[in-house]
């Protein structure tokens, strides 16, 4: 099962803006009880563990030492709050529409009216809940050039960023690969994403740098992170190739990548987003957290 198939089922602290007091307090509490080192705020994407009832995932994640869960829709926010956990990355759609926005995104102006309407409502929902981060997607190219896509994204996102700024919500566009998983996706390289950040010039717009996706598209992960860290608000992990565990079976050395992230002063969240293959799903997640807890 891949992310696109389960997006409908589950449906943000950043350097330069400041972390939520809730995130700070919870992070300190969990690290003290789980012997984590405190240099990385850990999370996990809910869709990867759809075989586990959501509340059980929350409970087990808290025991490991995670500060919250990524990619959680408003229908599950009460469960997170019940267990003093955070929605570390919220969806930018109304329930049931998240799959569509991966394809029908901001680079294509024919979708702007619907996107602006959805995000205007959802920014307020995220803010009212006390969360911080809200994901968005460029969508598919459909023959649109890089430059036209940039102009369209600026035009559309500029309509919602004043609302995000007012409510202290960070809109984060995810970098995805168009080679293996998301054919025709426009925001498939860091250079394009950074240029969009520069044009929007808002502290409330950042990139969600997915290490797995960008290793596939461009490699040079550590240097890219160090050179562009001020534009990055969130990170995702997974092993390459295969999008499975981040252990010695794949090509990325995550301890070095995490040290590079920490060296930039990053105070946001790193979320595990691999497709687990271990029989003991929670044990596999705990191992990934240990690898990344530098």
C-alpha positions as protocol buffer text, in pm:
chain_id: "A"
residue {
  index: 1
  type: UNK
  ca { x: 0 y: 0 z: 0 }
}
residue {
  index: 2
  type: UNK
  ca { x: 141 y: 340 z: -97 }
}
residue {
  index: 3
  type: UNK
  ca { x: 78 y: 687 z: 36 }
}
residue {
  index: 4
  type: UNK
  ca { x: -159 y: 790 z: -241 }
}
residue {
  index: 5
  type: UNK
  ca { x: -388 y: 493 z: -172 }
}
residue {
  index: 6
  type: UNK
  ca { x: -424 y: 568 z: 197 }
}
residue {
  index: 7
  type: UNK
  ca { x: -426 y: 950 z: 200 }
}
residue {
  index: 8
  type: UNK
  ca { x: -806 y: 946 z: 221 }
}
residue {
  index: 9
  type: UNK
  ca { x: -797 y: 738 z: 539 }
}
residue {
  index: 10
  type: UNK
  ca { x: -608 y: 995 z: 745 }
}
residue {
  index: 11
  type: UNK
  ca { x: -729 y: 1315 z: 650 }
}
residue {
  index: 12
  type: UNK
  ca { x: 321 y: 2198 z: 1250 }
}
residue {
  index: 13
  type: UNK
  ca { x: 826 y: 2456 z: 1516 }
}
residue {
  index: 14
  type: UNK
  ca { x: 1028 y: 2605 z: 1246 }
}
residue {
  index: 15
  type: UNK
  ca { x: 1351 y: 2803 z: 1261 }
}
residue {
  index: 16
  type: UNK
  ca { x: 1284 y: 3171 z: 1211 }
}
residue {
  index: 17
  type: UNK
  ca { x: 926 y: 3152 z: 1337 }
}
residue {
  index: 18
  type: UNK
  ca { x: 958 y: 2977 z: 1670 }
}
residue {
  index: 19
  type: UNK
  ca { x: 820 y: 2651 z: 1796 }
}
residue {
  index: 20
  type: UNK
  ca { x: 487 y: 2606 z: 1963 }
}
residue {
  index: 21
  type: UNK
  ca { x: 514 y: 2610 z: 2343 }
}
residue {
  index: 22
  type: UNK
  ca { x: 313 y: 2287 z: 2331 }
}
residue {
  index: 23
  type: UNK
  ca { x: 579 y: 2124 z: 2114 }
}
residue {
  index: 24
  type: UNK
  ca { x: 862 y: 2241 z: 2336 }
}
residue {
  index: 25
  type: UNK
  ca { x: 698 y: 2116 z: 2655 }
}
residue {
  index: 26
  type: UNK
  ca { x: 597 y: 1780 z: 2511 }
}
residue {
  index: 27
  type: UNK
  ca { x: 934 y: 1724 z: 2348 }
}
residue {
  index: 28
  type: UNK
  ca { x: 1117 y: 1780 z: 2675 }
}
residue {
  index: 29
  type: UNK
  ca { x: 881 y: 1552 z: 2865 }
}
residue {
  index: 30
  type: UNK
  ca { x: 906 y: 1262 z: 2621 }
}
residue {
  index: 31
  type: UNK
  ca { x: 1281 y: 1281 z: 2577 }
}
residue {
  index: 32
  type: UNK
  ca { x: 1336 y: 1271 z: 2950 }
}
residue {
  index: 33
  type: UNK
  ca { x: 1132 y: 952 z: 2979 }
}
residue {
  index: 34
  type: UNK
  ca { x: 1266 y: 782 z: 2666 }
}
residue {
  index: 35
  type: UNK
  ca { x: 1636 y: 871 z: 2680 }
}
residue {
  index: 36
  type: UNK
  ca { x: 1634 y: 1052 z: 2347 }
}
residue {
  index: 37
  type: UNK
  ca { x: 1913 y: 1303 z: 2302 }
}
residue {
  index: 38
  type: UNK
  ca { x: 1698 y: 1608 z: 2229 }
}
residue {
  index: 39
  type: UNK
  ca { x: 1864 y: 1725 z: 1908 }
}
residue {
  index: 40
  type: UNK
  ca { x: 1582 y: 1611 z: 1678 }
}
residue {
  index: 41
  type: UNK
  ca { x: 1205 y: 1634 z: 1723 }
}
residue {
  index: 42
  type: UNK
  ca { x: 1069 y: 1303 z: 1596 }
}
residue {
  index: 43
  type: UNK
  ca { x: 737 y: 1216 z: 1432 }
}
residue {
  index: 44
  type: UNK
  ca { x: 593 y: 957 z: 1195 }
}
residue {
  index: 45
  type: UNK
  ca { x: 350 y: 973 z: 904 }
}
residue {
  index: 46
  type: UNK
  ca { x: 21 y: 810 z: 992 }
}
residue {
  index: 47
  type: UNK
  ca { x: -42 y: 655 z: 650 }
}
residue {
  index: 48
  type: UNK
  ca { x: 261 y: 428 z: 683 }
}
residue {
  index: 49
  type: UNK
  ca { x: 100 y: 255 z: 981 }
}
residue {
  index: 50
  type: UNK
  ca { x: -257 y: 228 z: 860 }
}
residue {
  index: 51
  type: UNK
  ca { x: -263 y: -136 z: 973 }
}
residue {
  index: 52
  type: UNK
  ca { x: -250 y: -13 z: 1333 }
}
residue {
  index: 53
  type: UNK
  ca { x: -558 y: 157 z: 1483 }
}
residue {
  index: 54
  type: UNK
  ca { x: -478 y: 526 z: 1494 }
}
residue {
  index: 55
  type: UNK
  ca { x: -509 y: 564 z: 1872 }
}
residue {
  index: 56
  type: UNK
  ca { x: -280 y: 267 z: 1928 }
}
residue {
  index: 57
  type: UNK
  ca { x: -24 y: 425 z: 1693 }
}
residue {
  index: 58
  type: UNK
  ca { x: -43 y: 745 z: 1897 }
}
residue {
  index: 59
  type: UNK
  ca { x: 5 y: 559 z: 2225 }
}
residue {
  index: 60
  type: UNK
  ca { x: 301 y: 355 z: 2101 }
}
residue {
  index: 61
  type: UNK
  ca { x: 462 y: 656 z: 1931 }
}
residue {
  index: 62
  type: UNK
  ca { x: 446 y: 851 z: 2255 }
}
residue {
  index: 63
  type: UNK
  ca { x: 615 y: 564 z: 2438 }
}
residue {
  index: 64
  type: UNK
  ca { x: 899 y: 567 z: 2186 }
}
residue {
  index: 65
  type: UNK
  ca { x: 943 y: 941 z: 2237 }
}
residue {
  index: 66
  type: UNK
  ca { x: 781 y: 1098 z: 1933 }
}
residue {
  index: 67
  type: UNK
  ca { x: 634 y: 1446 z: 1973 }
}
residue {
  index: 68
  type: UNK
  ca { x: 341 y: 1379 z: 1742 }
}
residue {
  index: 69
  type: UNK
  ca { x: 208 y: 1228 z: 1421 }
}
residue {
  index: 70
  type: UNK
  ca { x: 238 y: 1361 z: 1066 }
}
residue {
  index: 71
  type: UNK
  ca { x: -35 y: 1385 z: 803 }
}
residue {
  index: 72
  type: UNK
  ca { x: -335 y: 1369 z: 1032 }
}
residue {
  index: 73
  type: UNK
  ca { x: -673 y: 1506 z: 935 }
}
residue {
  index: 74
  type: UNK
  ca { x: -902 y: 1698 z: 1167 }
}
residue {
  index: 75
  type: UNK
  ca { x: -1114 y: 1390 z: 1237 }
}
residue {
  index: 76
  type: UNK
  ca { x: -826 y: 1247 z: 1446 }
}
residue {
  index: 77
  type: UNK
  ca { x: -697 y: 1561 z: 1618 }
}
residue {
  index: 78
  type: UNK
  ca { x: -895 y: 1491 z: 1935 }
}
residue {
  index: 79
  type: UNK
  ca { x: -718 y: 1157 z: 1974 }
}
residue {
  index: 80
  type: UNK
  ca { x: -380 y: 1332 z: 1955 }
}
residue {
  index: 81
  type: UNK
  ca { x: -486 y: 1586 z: 2217 }
}
residue {
  index: 82
  type: UNK
  ca { x: -619 y: 1312 z: 2442 }
}
residue {
  index: 83
  type: UNK
  ca { x: -265 y: 1171 z: 2459 }
}
residue {
  index: 84
  type: UNK
  ca { x: -82 y: 1506 z: 2468 }
}
residue {
  index: 85
  type: UNK
  ca { x: 54 y: 1458 z: 2119 }
}
residue {
  index: 86
  type: UNK
  ca { x: 76 y: 1699 z: 1826 }
}
residue {
  index: 87
  type: UNK
  ca { x: -41 y: 1700 z: 1467 }
}
residue {
  index: 88
  type: UNK
  ca { x: 309 y: 1774 z: 1338 }
}
residue {
  index: 89
  type: UNK
  ca { x: 187 y: 1816 z: 980 }
}
residue {
  index: 90
  type: UNK
  ca { x: -180 y: 1872 z: 899 }
}
residue {
  index: 91
  type: UNK
  ca { x: -358 y: 1807 z: 575 }
}
residue {
  index: 92
  type: UNK
  ca { x: -456 y: 2103 z: 359 }
}
residue {
  index: 93
  type: UNK
  ca { x: -782 y: 1957 z: 236 }
}
residue {
  index: 94
  type: UNK
  ca { x: -1119 y: 1875 z: 368 }
}
residue {
  index: 95
  type: UNK
  ca { x: -1161 y: 1509 z: 458 }
}
residue {
  index: 96
  type: UNK
  ca { x: -1149 y: 1277 z: 158 }
}
residue {
  index: 97
  type: UNK
  ca { x: -987 y: 1518 z: -87 }
}
residue {
  index: 98
  type: UNK
  ca { x: -617 y: 1484 z: 1 }
}
residue {
  index: 99
  type: UNK
  ca { x: -542 y: 1244 z: -285 }
}
residue {
  index: 100
  type: UNK
  ca { x: -669 y: 1493 z: -539 }
}
residue {
  index: 101
  type: UNK
  ca { x: -445 y: 1779 z: -431 }
}
residue {
  index: 102
  type: UNK
  ca { x: -132 y: 1575 z: -506 }
}
residue {
  index: 103
  type: UNK
  ca { x: -237 y: 1594 z: -870 }
}
residue {
  index: 104
  type: UNK
  ca { x: -466 y: 1896 z: -883 }
}
residue {
  index: 105
  type: UNK
  ca { x: -236 y: 2144 z: -715 }
}
residue {
  index: 106
  type: UNK
  ca { x: -122 y: 2505 z: -709 }
}
residue {
  index: 107
  type: UNK
  ca { x: 81 y: 2497 z: -1031 }
}
residue {
  index: 108
  type: UNK
  ca { x: -239 y: 2469 z: -1235 }
}
residue {
  index: 109
  type: UNK
  ca { x: -461 y: 2775 z: -1201 }
}
residue {
  index: 110
  type: UNK
  ca { x: -776 y: 2586 z: -1299 }
}
residue {
  index: 111
  type: UNK
  ca { x: -775 y: 2443 z: -944 }
}
residue {
  index: 112
  type: UNK
  ca { x: -711 y: 2768 z: -759 }
}
residue {
  index: 113
  type: UNK
  ca { x: -1070 y: 2849 z: -666 }
}
residue {
  index: 114
  type: UNK
  ca { x: -1121 y: 2513 z: -494 }
}
residue {
  index: 115
  type: UNK
  ca { x: -778 y: 2519 z: -330 }
}
residue {
  index: 116
  type: UNK
  ca { x: -817 y: 2874 z: -200 }
}
residue {
  index: 117
  type: UNK
  ca { x: -1157 y: 2787 z: -57 }
}
residue {
  index: 118
  type: UNK
  ca { x: -1030 y: 2469 z: 111 }
}
residue {
  index: 119
  type: UNK
  ca { x: -714 y: 2624 z: 252 }
}
residue {
  index: 120
  type: UNK
  ca { x: -893 y: 2935 z: 377 }
}
residue {
  index: 121
  type: UNK
  ca { x: -1114 y: 2710 z: 588 }
}
residue {
  index: 122
  type: UNK
  ca { x: -843 y: 2469 z: 688 }
}
residue {
  index: 123
  type: UNK
  ca { x: -589 y: 2732 z: 797 }
}
residue {
  index: 124
  type: UNK
  ca { x: -842 y: 2850 z: 1054 }
}
residue {
  index: 125
  type: UNK
  ca { x: -912 y: 2493 z: 1166 }
}
residue {
  index: 126
  type: UNK
  ca { x: -540 y: 2426 z: 1214 }
}
residue {
  index: 127
  type: UNK
  ca { x: -491 y: 2749 z: 1406 }
}
residue {
  index: 128
  type: UNK
  ca { x: -795 y: 2695 z: 1627 }
}
residue {
  index: 129
  type: UNK
  ca { x: -666 y: 2349 z: 1715 }
}
residue {
  index: 130
  type: UNK
  ca { x: -330 y: 2494 z: 1820 }
}
residue {
  index: 131
  type: UNK
  ca { x: -130 y: 2330 z: 1541 }
}
residue {
  index: 132
  type: UNK
  ca { x: 132 y: 2491 z: 1320 }
}
residue {
  index: 133
  type: UNK
  ca { x: 210 y: 2312 z: 994 }
}
residue {
  index: 134
  type: UNK
  ca { x: -16 y: 2261 z: 693 }
}
residue {
  index: 135
  type: UNK
  ca { x: 96 y: 2064 z: 388 }
}
residue {
  index: 136
  type: UNK
  ca { x: 38 y: 2160 z: 25 }
}
residue {
  index: 137
  type: UNK
  ca { x: 136 y: 2025 z: -316 }
}
residue {
  index: 138
  type: UNK
  ca { x: 233 y: 2174 z: -652 }
}
residue {
  index: 139
  type: UNK
  ca { x: 25 y: 1919 z: -839 }
}
residue {
  index: 140
  type: UNK
  ca { x: 93 y: 1772 z: -1183 }
}
residue {
  index: 141
  type: UNK
  ca { x: 247 y: 1967 z: -1470 }
}
residue {
  index: 142
  type: UNK
  ca { x: 1 y: 1872 z: -1745 }
}
residue {
  index: 143
  type: UNK
  ca { x: 237 y: 2035 z: -1996 }
}
residue {
  index: 144
  type: UNK
  ca { x: 284 y: 2351 z: -1788 }
}
residue {
  index: 145
  type: UNK
  ca { x: 640 y: 2485 z: -1798 }
}
residue {
  index: 146
  type: UNK
  ca { x: 849 y: 2536 z: -1484 }
}
residue {
  index: 147
  type: UNK
  ca { x: 821 y: 2914 z: -1516 }
}
residue {
  index: 148
  type: UNK
  ca { x: 445 y: 2913 z: -1573 }
}
residue {
  index: 149
  type: UNK
  ca { x: 404 y: 2673 z: -1283 }
}
residue {
  index: 150
  type: UNK
  ca { x: 602 y: 2906 z: -1057 }
}
residue {
  index: 151
  type: UNK
  ca { x: 390 y: 3204 z: -1163 }
}
residue {
  index: 152
  type: UNK
  ca { x: 69 y: 3009 z: -1105 }
}
residue {
  index: 153
  type: UNK
  ca { x: 182 y: 2893 z: -761 }
}
residue {
  index: 154
  type: UNK
  ca { x: 275 y: 3248 z: -662 }
}
residue {
  index: 155
  type: UNK
  ca { x: -59 y: 3380 z: -783 }
}
residue {
  index: 156
  type: UNK
  ca { x: -262 y: 3119 z: -598 }
}
residue {
  index: 157
  type: UNK
  ca { x: -62 y: 3088 z: -278 }
}
residue {
  index: 158
  type: UNK
  ca { x: -45 y: 3467 z: -241 }
}
residue {
  index: 159
  type: UNK
  ca { x: -420 y: 3456 z: -183 }
}
residue {
  index: 160
  type: UNK
  ca { x: -392 y: 3235 z: 126 }
}
residue {
  index: 161
  type: UNK
  ca { x: -57 y: 3340 z: 276 }
}
residue {
  index: 162
  type: UNK
  ca { x: -198 y: 3657 z: 440 }
}
residue {
  index: 163
  type: UNK
  ca { x: -451 y: 3431 z: 613 }
}
residue {
  index: 164
  type: UNK
  ca { x: -175 y: 3190 z: 719 }
}
residue {
  index: 165
  type: UNK
  ca { x: 33 y: 3482 z: 850 }
}
residue {
  index: 166
  type: UNK
  ca { x: -263 y: 3615 z: 1047 }
}
residue {
  index: 167
  type: UNK
  ca { x: -323 y: 3275 z: 1207 }
}
residue {
  index: 168
  type: UNK
  ca { x: 46 y: 3184 z: 1251 }
}
residue {
  index: 169
  type: UNK
  ca { x: 21 y: 2874 z: 1031 }
}
residue {
  index: 170
  type: UNK
  ca { x: 306 y: 2757 z: 805 }
}
residue {
  index: 171
  type: UNK
  ca { x: 213 y: 2637 z: 457 }
}
residue {
  index: 172
  type: UNK
  ca { x: 464 y: 2372 z: 350 }
}
residue {
  index: 173
  type: UNK
  ca { x: 496 y: 2241 z: -5 }
}
residue {
  index: 174
  type: UNK
  ca { x: 633 y: 1890 z: -27 }
}
residue {
  index: 175
  type: UNK
  ca { x: 917 y: 1803 z: -263 }
}
residue {
  index: 176
  type: UNK
  ca { x: 825 y: 1471 z: -430 }
}
residue {
  index: 177
  type: UNK
  ca { x: 1000 y: 1262 z: -693 }
}
residue {
  index: 178
  type: UNK
  ca { x: 847 y: 1238 z: -1040 }
}
residue {
  index: 179
  type: UNK
  ca { x: 1072 y: 947 z: -1141 }
}
residue {
  index: 180
  type: UNK
  ca { x: 927 y: 661 z: -933 }
}
residue {
  index: 181
  type: UNK
  ca { x: 626 y: 760 z: -724 }
}
residue {
  index: 182
  type: UNK
  ca { x: 459 y: 1076 z: -854 }
}
residue {
  index: 183
  type: UNK
  ca { x: 491 y: 1099 z: -1229 }
}
residue {
  index: 184
  type: UNK
  ca { x: 451 y: 1452 z: -1371 }
}
residue {
  index: 185
  type: UNK
  ca { x: 466 y: 1620 z: -1028 }
}
residue {
  index: 186
  type: UNK
  ca { x: 606 y: 1972 z: -1071 }
}
residue {
  index: 187
  type: UNK
  ca { x: 780 y: 2045 z: -738 }
}
residue {
  index: 188
  type: UNK
  ca { x: 1023 y: 1759 z: -792 }
}
residue {
  index: 189
  type: UNK
  ca { x: 1352 y: 1935 z: -721 }
}
residue {
  index: 190
  type: UNK
  ca { x: 1488 y: 2166 z: -454 }
}
residue {
  index: 191
  type: UNK
  ca { x: 1595 y: 2438 z: -698 }
}
residue {
  index: 192
  type: UNK
  ca { x: 1237 y: 2491 z: -818 }
}
residue {
  index: 193
  type: UNK
  ca { x: 1105 y: 2481 z: -462 }
}
residue {
  index: 194
  type: UNK
  ca { x: 1362 y: 2730 z: -334 }
}
residue {
  index: 195
  type: UNK
  ca { x: 1280 y: 2967 z: -621 }
}
residue {
  index: 196
  type: UNK
  ca { x: 913 y: 2951 z: -522 }
}
residue {
  index: 197
  type: UNK
  ca { x: 1005 y: 3037 z: -163 }
}
residue {
  index: 198
  type: UNK
  ca { x: 1208 y: 3334 z: -280 }
}
residue {
  index: 199
  type: UNK
  ca { x: 927 y: 3467 z: -497 }
}
residue {
  index: 200
  type: UNK
  ca { x: 665 y: 3430 z: -224 }
}
residue {
  index: 201
  type: UNK
  ca { x: 903 y: 3582 z: 33 }
}
residue {
  index: 202
  type: UNK
  ca { x: 692 y: 3483 z: 332 }
}
residue {
  index: 203
  type: UNK
  ca { x: 807 y: 3336 z: 662 }
}
residue {
  index: 204
  type: UNK
  ca { x: 483 y: 3137 z: 651 }
}
residue {
  index: 205
  type: UNK
  ca { x: 577 y: 2939 z: 341 }
}
residue {
  index: 206
  type: UNK
  ca { x: 840 y: 2664 z: 359 }
}
residue {
  index: 207
  type: UNK
  ca { x: 942 y: 2345 z: 184 }
}
residue {
  index: 208
  type: UNK
  ca { x: 880 y: 1999 z: 319 }
}
residue {
  index: 209
  type: UNK
  ca { x: 1209 y: 1837 z: 219 }
}
residue {
  index: 210
  type: UNK
  ca { x: 1151 y: 1466 z: 169 }
}
residue {
  index: 211
  type: UNK
  ca { x: 1494 y: 1303 z: 186 }
}
residue {
  index: 212
  type: UNK
  ca { x: 1380 y: 988 z: 8 }
}
residue {
  index: 213
  type: UNK
  ca { x: 1224 y: 1175 z: -283 }
}
residue {
  index: 214
  type: UNK
  ca { x: 1514 y: 1415 z: -327 }
}
residue {
  index: 215
  type: UNK
  ca { x: 1774 y: 1138 z: -315 }
}
residue {
  index: 216
  type: UNK
  ca { x: 1595 y: 984 z: -613 }
}
residue {
  index: 217
  type: UNK
  ca { x: 1569 y: 1312 z: -804 }
}
residue {
  index: 218
  type: UNK
  ca { x: 1898 y: 1490 z: -732 }
}
residue {
  index: 219
  type: UNK
  ca { x: 2106 y: 1332 z: -454 }
}
residue {
  index: 220
  type: UNK
  ca { x: 2361 y: 1562 z: -287 }
}
residue {
  index: 221
  type: UNK
  ca { x: 2131 y: 1563 z: 16 }
}
residue {
  index: 222
  type: UNK
  ca { x: 2356 y: 1704 z: 287 }
}
residue {
  index: 223
  type: UNK
  ca { x: 2496 y: 1992 z: 82 }
}
residue {
  index: 224
  type: UNK
  ca { x: 2146 y: 2078 z: -42 }
}
residue {
  index: 225
  type: UNK
  ca { x: 2013 y: 2088 z: 314 }
}
residue {
  index: 226
  type: UNK
  ca { x: 2298 y: 2304 z: 440 }
}
residue {
  index: 227
  type: UNK
  ca { x: 2273 y: 2547 z: 149 }
}
residue {
  index: 228
  type: UNK
  ca { x: 1893 y: 2581 z: 160 }
}
residue {
  index: 229
  type: UNK
  ca { x: 1798 y: 2515 z: 521 }
}
residue {
  index: 230
  type: UNK
  ca { x: 1634 y: 2855 z: 569 }
}
residue {
  index: 231
  type: UNK
  ca { x: 1370 y: 2754 z: 315 }
}
residue {
  index: 232
  type: UNK
  ca { x: 1300 y: 2415 z: 475 }
}
residue {
  index: 233
  type: UNK
  ca { x: 1041 y: 2376 z: 748 }
}
residue {
  index: 234
  type: UNK
  ca { x: 999 y: 1999 z: 781 }
}
residue {
  index: 235
  type: UNK
  ca { x: 1168 y: 1672 z: 684 }
}
residue {
  index: 236
  type: UNK
  ca { x: 1053 y: 1324 z: 583 }
}
residue {
  index: 237
  type: UNK
  ca { x: 1264 y: 1008 z: 574 }
}
residue {
  index: 238
  type: UNK
  ca { x: 1263 y: 670 z: 398 }
}
residue {
  index: 239
  type: UNK
  ca { x: 1517 y: 427 z: 260 }
}
residue {
  index: 240
  type: UNK
  ca { x: 1637 y: 440 z: -102 }
}
residue {
  index: 241
  type: UNK
  ca { x: 1562 y: 236 z: -301 }
}
residue {
  index: 242
  type: UNK
  ca { x: 1228 y: 86 z: -204 }
}
residue {
  index: 243
  type: UNK
  ca { x: 1097 y: 342 z: 46 }
}
residue {
  index: 244
  type: UNK
  ca { x: 1138 y: 96 z: 331 }
}
residue {
  index: 245
  type: UNK
  ca { x: 1334 y: 103 z: 658 }
}
residue {
  index: 246
  type: UNK
  ca { x: 1628 y: 343 z: 690 }
}
residue {
  index: 247
  type: UNK
  ca { x: 1870 y: 73 z: 802 }
}
residue {
  index: 248
  type: UNK
  ca { x: 2185 y: -73 z: 640 }
}
residue {
  index: 249
  type: UNK
  ca { x: 1984 y: -230 z: 357 }
}
residue {
  index: 250
  type: UNK
  ca { x: 1955 y: 103 z: 172 }
}
residue {
  index: 251
  type: UNK
  ca { x: 2197 y: 367 z: 40 }
}
residue {
  index: 252
  type: UNK
  ca { x: 2137 y: 670 z: 264 }
}
residue {
  index: 253
  type: UNK
  ca { x: 2333 y: 716 z: 587 }
}
residue {
  index: 254
  type: UNK
  ca { x: 2077 y: 885 z: 806 }
}
residue {
  index: 255
  type: UNK
  ca { x: 2293 y: 961 z: 1113 }
}
residue {
  index: 256
  type: UNK
  ca { x: 2507 y: 1193 z: 897 }
}
residue {
  index: 257
  type: UNK
  ca { x: 2198 y: 1351 z: 742 }
}
residue {
  index: 258
  type: UNK
  ca { x: 2046 y: 1413 z: 1086 }
}
residue {
  index: 259
  type: UNK
  ca { x: 2371 y: 1570 z: 1207 }
}
residue {
  index: 260
  type: UNK
  ca { x: 2366 y: 1800 z: 905 }
}
residue {
  index: 261
  type: UNK
  ca { x: 2007 y: 1901 z: 982 }
}
residue {
  index: 262
  type: UNK
  ca { x: 2089 y: 1965 z: 1347 }
}
residue {
  index: 263
  type: UNK
  ca { x: 2395 y: 2170 z: 1250 }
}
residue {
  index: 264
  type: UNK
  ca { x: 2170 y: 2421 z: 1070 }
}
residue {
  index: 265
  type: UNK
  ca { x: 1990 y: 2501 z: 1397 }
}
residue {
  index: 266
  type: UNK
  ca { x: 1671 y: 2336 z: 1281 }
}
residue {
  index: 267
  type: UNK
  ca { x: 1406 y: 2322 z: 1555 }
}
residue {
  index: 268
  type: UNK
  ca { x: 1122 y: 2170 z: 1357 }
}
residue {
  index: 269
  type: UNK
  ca { x: 1025 y: 1807 z: 1308 }
}
residue {
  index: 270
  type: UNK
  ca { x: 1169 y: 1507 z: 1124 }
}
residue {
  index: 271
  type: UNK
  ca { x: 901 y: 1250 z: 1043 }
}
residue {
  index: 272
  type: UNK
  ca { x: 962 y: 889 z: 946 }
}
residue {
  index: 273
  type: UNK
  ca { x: 775 y: 810 z: 625 }
}
residue {
  index: 274
  type: UNK
  ca { x: 893 y: 469 z: 514 }
}
residue {
  index: 275
  type: UNK
  ca { x: 679 y: 168 z: 427 }
}
residue {
  index: 276
  type: UNK
  ca { x: 753 y: -78 z: 709 }
}
residue {
  index: 277
  type: UNK
  ca { x: 840 y: -437 z: 626 }
}
residue {
  index: 278
  type: UNK
  ca { x: 917 y: -568 z: 976 }
}
residue {
  index: 279
  type: UNK
  ca { x: 673 y: -805 z: 1139 }
}
residue {
  index: 280
  type: UNK
  ca { x: 688 y: -595 z: 1456 }
}
residue {
  index: 281
  type: UNK
  ca { x: 588 y: -257 z: 1316 }
}
residue {
  index: 282
  type: UNK
  ca { x: 645 y: -58 z: 1634 }
}
residue {
  index: 283
  type: UNK
  ca { x: 985 y: -213 z: 1697 }
}
residue {
  index: 284
  type: UNK
  ca { x: 1085 y: -116 z: 1345 }
}
residue {
  index: 285
  type: UNK
  ca { x: 971 y: 241 z: 1406 }
}
residue {
  index: 286
  type: UNK
  ca { x: 1166 y: 257 z: 1733 }
}
residue {
  index: 287
  type: UNK
  ca { x: 1480 y: 140 z: 1549 }
}
residue {
  index: 288
  type: UNK
  ca { x: 1438 y: 419 z: 1293 }
}
residue {
  index: 289
  type: UNK
  ca { x: 1407 y: 676 z: 1570 }
}
residue {
  index: 290
  type: UNK
  ca { x: 1728 y: 547 z: 1730 }
}
residue {
  index: 291
  type: UNK
  ca { x: 1909 y: 577 z: 1397 }
}
residue {
  index: 292
  type: UNK
  ca { x: 1795 y: 939 z: 1362 }
}
residue {
  index: 293
  type: UNK
  ca { x: 1842 y: 1039 z: 1725 }
}
residue {
  index: 294
  type: UNK
  ca { x: 2191 y: 1184 z: 1695 }
}
